[in-house]
Short mmCIF file of C-alpha atoms and ligand atoms in Angstrom, two decimals:
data_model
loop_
_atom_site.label_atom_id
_atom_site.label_comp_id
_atom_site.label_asym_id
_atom_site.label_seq_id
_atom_site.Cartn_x
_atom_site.Cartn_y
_atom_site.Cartn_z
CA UNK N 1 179.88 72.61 26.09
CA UNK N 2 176.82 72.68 24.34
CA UNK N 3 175.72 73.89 20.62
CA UNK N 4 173.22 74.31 18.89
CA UNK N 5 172.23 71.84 15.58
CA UNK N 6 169.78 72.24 12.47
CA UNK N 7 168.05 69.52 11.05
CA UNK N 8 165.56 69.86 8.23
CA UNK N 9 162.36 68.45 8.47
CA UNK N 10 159.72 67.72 5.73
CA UNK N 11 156.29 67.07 6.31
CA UNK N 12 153.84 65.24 3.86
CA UNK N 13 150.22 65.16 2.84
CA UNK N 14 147.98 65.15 6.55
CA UNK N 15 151.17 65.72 8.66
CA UNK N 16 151.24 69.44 7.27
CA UNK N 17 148.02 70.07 9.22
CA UNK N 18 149.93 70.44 12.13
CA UNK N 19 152.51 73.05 11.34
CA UNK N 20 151.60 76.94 11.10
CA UNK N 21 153.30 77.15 7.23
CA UNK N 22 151.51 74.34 5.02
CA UNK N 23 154.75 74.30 2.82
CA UNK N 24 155.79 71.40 5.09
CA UNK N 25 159.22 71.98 5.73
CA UNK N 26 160.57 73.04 9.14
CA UNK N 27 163.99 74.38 9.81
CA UNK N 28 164.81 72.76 13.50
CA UNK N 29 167.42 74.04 15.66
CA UNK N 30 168.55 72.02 18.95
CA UNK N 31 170.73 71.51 21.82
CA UNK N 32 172.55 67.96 22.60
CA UNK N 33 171.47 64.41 22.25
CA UNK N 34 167.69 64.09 20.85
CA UNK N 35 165.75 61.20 19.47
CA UNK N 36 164.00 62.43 15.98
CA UNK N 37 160.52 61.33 17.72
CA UNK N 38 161.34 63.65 19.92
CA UNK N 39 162.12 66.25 17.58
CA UNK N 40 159.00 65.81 15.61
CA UNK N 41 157.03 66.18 18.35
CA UNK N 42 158.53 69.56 19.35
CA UNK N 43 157.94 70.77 16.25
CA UNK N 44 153.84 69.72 17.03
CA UNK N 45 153.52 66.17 15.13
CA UNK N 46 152.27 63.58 17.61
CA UNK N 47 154.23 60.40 16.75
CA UNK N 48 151.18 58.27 16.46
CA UNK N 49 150.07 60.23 13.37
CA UNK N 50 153.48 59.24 11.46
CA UNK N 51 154.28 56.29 10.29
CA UNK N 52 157.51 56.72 8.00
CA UNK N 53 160.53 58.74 8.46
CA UNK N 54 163.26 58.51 5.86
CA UNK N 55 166.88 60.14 5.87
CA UNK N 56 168.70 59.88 2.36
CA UNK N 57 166.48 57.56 1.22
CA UNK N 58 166.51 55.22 3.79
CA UNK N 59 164.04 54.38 6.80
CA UNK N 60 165.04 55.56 10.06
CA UNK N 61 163.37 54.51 13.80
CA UNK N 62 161.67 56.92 16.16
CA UNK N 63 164.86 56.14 18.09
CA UNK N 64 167.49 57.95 15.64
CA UNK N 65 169.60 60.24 17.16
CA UNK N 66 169.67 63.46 15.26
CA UNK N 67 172.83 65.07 13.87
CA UNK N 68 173.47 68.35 12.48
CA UNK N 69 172.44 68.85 9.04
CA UNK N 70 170.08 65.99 8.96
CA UNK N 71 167.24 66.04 6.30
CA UNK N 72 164.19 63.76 7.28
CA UNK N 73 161.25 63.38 5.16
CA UNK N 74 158.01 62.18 7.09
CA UNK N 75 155.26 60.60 5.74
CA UNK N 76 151.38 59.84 7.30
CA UNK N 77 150.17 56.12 6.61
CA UNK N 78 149.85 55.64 2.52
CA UNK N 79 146.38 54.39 2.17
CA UNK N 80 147.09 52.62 -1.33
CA UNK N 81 150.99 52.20 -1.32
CA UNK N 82 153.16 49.22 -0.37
CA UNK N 83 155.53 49.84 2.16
CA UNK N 84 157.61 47.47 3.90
CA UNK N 85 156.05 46.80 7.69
CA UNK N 86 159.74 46.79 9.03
CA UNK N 87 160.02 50.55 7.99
CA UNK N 88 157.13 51.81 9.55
CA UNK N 89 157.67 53.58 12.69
CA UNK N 90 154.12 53.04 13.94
CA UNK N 91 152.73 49.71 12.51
CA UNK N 92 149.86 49.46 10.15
CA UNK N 93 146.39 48.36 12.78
CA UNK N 94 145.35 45.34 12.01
CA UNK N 95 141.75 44.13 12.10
CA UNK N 96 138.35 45.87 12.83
CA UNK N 97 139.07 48.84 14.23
CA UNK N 98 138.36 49.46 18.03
CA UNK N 99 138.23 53.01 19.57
CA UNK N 100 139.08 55.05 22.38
CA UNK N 101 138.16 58.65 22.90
CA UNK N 102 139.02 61.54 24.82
CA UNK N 103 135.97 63.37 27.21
CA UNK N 104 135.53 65.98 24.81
CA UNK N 105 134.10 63.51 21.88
CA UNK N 106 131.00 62.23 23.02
CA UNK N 107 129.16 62.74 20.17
CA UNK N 108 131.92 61.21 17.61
CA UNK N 109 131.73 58.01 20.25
CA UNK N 110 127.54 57.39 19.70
CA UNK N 111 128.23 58.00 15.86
CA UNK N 112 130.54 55.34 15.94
CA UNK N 113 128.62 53.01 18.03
CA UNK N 114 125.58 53.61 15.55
CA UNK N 115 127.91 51.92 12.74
CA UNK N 116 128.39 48.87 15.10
CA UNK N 117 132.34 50.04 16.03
CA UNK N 118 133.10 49.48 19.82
CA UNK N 119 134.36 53.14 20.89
CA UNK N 120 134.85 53.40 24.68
CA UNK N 121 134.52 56.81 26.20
CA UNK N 122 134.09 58.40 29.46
CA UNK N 123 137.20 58.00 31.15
CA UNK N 124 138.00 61.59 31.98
CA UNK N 125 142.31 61.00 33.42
CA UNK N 126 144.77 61.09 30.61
CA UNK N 127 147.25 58.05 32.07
CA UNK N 128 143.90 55.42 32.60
CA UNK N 129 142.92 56.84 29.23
CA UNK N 130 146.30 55.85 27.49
CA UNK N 131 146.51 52.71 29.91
CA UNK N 132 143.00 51.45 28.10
CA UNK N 133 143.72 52.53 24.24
CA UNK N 134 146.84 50.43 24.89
CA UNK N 135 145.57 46.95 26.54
CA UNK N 136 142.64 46.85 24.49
CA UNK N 137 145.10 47.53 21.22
CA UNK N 138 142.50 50.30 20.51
CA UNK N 139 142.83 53.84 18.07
CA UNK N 140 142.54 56.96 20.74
CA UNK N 141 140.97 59.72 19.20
CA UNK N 142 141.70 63.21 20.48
CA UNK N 143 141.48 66.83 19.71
CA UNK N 144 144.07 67.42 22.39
CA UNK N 145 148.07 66.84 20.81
CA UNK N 146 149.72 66.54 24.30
CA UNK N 147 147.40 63.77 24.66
CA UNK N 148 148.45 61.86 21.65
CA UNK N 149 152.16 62.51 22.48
CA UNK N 150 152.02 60.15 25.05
CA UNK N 151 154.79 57.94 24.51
CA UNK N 152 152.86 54.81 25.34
CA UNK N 153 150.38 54.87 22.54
CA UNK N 154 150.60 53.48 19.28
CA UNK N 155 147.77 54.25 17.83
CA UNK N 156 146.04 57.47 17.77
CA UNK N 157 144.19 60.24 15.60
CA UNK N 158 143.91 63.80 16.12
CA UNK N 159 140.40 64.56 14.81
CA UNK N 160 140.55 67.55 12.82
CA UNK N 161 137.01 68.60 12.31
CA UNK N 162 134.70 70.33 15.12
CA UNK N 163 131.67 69.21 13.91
CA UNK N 164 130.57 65.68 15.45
CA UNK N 165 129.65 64.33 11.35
CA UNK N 166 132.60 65.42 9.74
CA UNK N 167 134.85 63.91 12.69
CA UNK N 168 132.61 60.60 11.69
CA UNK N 169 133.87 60.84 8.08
CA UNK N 170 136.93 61.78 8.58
CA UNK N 171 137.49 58.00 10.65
CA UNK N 172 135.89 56.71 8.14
CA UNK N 173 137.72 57.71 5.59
CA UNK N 174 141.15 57.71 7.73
CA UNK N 175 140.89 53.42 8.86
CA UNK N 176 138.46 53.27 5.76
CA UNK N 177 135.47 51.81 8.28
CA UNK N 178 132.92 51.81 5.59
CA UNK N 179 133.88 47.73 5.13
CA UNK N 180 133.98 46.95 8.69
CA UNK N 181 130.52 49.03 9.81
CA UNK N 182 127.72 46.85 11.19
CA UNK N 183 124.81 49.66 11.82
CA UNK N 184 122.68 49.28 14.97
CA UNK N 185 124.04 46.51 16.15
CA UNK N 186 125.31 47.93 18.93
CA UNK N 187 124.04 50.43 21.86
CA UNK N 188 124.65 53.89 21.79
CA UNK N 189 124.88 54.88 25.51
CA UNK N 190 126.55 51.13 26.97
CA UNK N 191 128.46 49.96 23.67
CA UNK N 192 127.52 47.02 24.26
CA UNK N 193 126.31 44.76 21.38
CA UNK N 194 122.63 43.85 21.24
CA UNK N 195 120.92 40.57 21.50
CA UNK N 196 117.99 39.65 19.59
CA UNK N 197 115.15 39.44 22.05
CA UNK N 198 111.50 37.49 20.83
CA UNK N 199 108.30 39.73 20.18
CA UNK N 200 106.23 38.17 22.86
CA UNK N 201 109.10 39.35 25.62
CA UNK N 202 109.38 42.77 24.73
CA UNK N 203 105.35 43.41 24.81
CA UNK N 204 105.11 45.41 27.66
CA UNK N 205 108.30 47.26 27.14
CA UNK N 206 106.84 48.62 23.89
CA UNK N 207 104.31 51.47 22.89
CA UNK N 208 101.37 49.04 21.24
CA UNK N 209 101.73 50.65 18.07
CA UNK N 210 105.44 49.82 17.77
CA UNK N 211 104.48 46.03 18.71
CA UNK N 212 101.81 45.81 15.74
CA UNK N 213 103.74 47.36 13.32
CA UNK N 214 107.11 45.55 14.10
CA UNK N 215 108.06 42.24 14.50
CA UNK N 216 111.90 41.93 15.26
CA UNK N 217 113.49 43.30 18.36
CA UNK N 218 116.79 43.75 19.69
CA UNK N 219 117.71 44.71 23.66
CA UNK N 220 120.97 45.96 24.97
CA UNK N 221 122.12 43.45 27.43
CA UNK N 222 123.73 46.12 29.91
CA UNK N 223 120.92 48.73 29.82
CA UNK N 224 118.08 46.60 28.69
CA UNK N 225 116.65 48.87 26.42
CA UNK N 226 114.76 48.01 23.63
CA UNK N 227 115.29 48.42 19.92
CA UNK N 228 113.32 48.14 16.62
CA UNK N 229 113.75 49.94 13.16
CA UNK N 230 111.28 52.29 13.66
CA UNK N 231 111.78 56.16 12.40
CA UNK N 232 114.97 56.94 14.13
CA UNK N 233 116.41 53.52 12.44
CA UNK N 234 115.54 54.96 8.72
CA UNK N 235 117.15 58.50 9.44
CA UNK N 236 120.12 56.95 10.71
CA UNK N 237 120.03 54.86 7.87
CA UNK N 238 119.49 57.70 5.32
CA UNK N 239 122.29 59.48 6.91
CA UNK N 240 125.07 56.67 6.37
CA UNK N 241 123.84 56.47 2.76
CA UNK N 242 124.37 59.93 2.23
CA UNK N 243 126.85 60.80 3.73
CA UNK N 244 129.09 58.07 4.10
CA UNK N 245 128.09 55.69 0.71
CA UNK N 246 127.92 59.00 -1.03
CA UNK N 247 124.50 57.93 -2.44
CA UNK N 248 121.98 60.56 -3.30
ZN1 ZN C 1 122.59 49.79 26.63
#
């Protein structure tokens, strides 16, 4: 015969974001034998957004089974505090960030591309999705929860913002990017990164005014367009200062 169990669950700092009270802690009641990954994500937290779960003061694994009367605490990633990799549930990434995103953030995937960051998009079925974030060791960003509940993924981000900017900052600021960003070196629409291409080639491929007024050039090896740091190049550039450097 079956009963029912509580287990008390509280949520810190981001992880709130995804419960309907912002107090954090969530009364739980269940049936049988559940994992506390699973738990969490019935309650709405995608696993890949936590990274430590602790019961009496010790780390537990997504893989606990949950008793009655259990109290978990559940922490995001700590940007600035030390914690032991062999407690984290998801690891810390490692390296330049790479990126994945879901069909619905086009506009977050250019923005990213514009700071040099190789962010694949386009693929429009969840499993190939998932399949891709995973071989290439990549972050998927998503809007959608189910999505980043897949149990394959490690890493993932549920973008809070609507607006295409404040999703940029908001990766920024989350795998703090702003030491890893290489601006324009990379094409918006192929992500693919450029290749510096001599002024006499690129002649006839650009307006005359553009050709005596600049002197270095860069083409995209997929698309073959060509780039120099014309208008668009000092807007862009204005707009990572501002917004992202924080300078006036
Ligand atoms: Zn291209």
């Amino acid at each position: 015969m079956t009963y029912e169990k509580t287990a008390l669950f509280r949520f810190f700092g981001r992880l709130k974001d995804f419960l309907k009270k912002n107090h954090g802690l969530v009364v739980h009641t269940f049936c049988g034998f559940q994992t506390v990954k699973d738990r969490i994500e019935a309650i709405g937290v995608p696993h890949v957004e936590v990274s430590l779960i602790t019961l009496r003061g010790e780390p537990v694994g997504f893989d606990y089974l949950v008793k009655d009367g259990d109290h978990f605490f559940v922490y995001p990633e700590f940007e600035n505090v030390e914690v032991p990799e062999e407690w984290l549930v998801t690891p810390r990434y490692r390296g330049e960030p790479r990126f994945v995103l879901d069909v619905h953030l086009g506009k977050l995937a250019k923005l990213l591309r514009i700071l040099g960051f190789d962010a694949f998009f386009g693929e429009e079925d969840d499993e190939k999705l998932c399949a891709h974030a995973v071989r290439r060791n990549a972050i998927l960003l998503s809007r959608d929860t189910g999505l980043l509940k897949r149990k394959e993924l490690v890493f993932g981000y549920y973008v809070r913002s609507t607006d295409p900017r404040e999703q940029l900052l908001e990766v920024v600021n989350r795998y703090d990017l702003k030491k890893w960003m290489k601006p324009f070196t990379r094409c918006v629409e192929c992500n693919v990164e450029f290749v510096d291409v001599e002024k006499e080639k690129v002649k006839d491929r650009v307006p005359p005014r553009v050709f005596s007024l600049f002197d270095e050039y860069v083409e995209c090896p997929s698309c073959g367009r060509v780039y120099w740091k014309g208008t668009h190049y000092e807007h862009m550039l204005e707009f990572i200062e501002r917004t992202i450097l924080n300078k006036k």
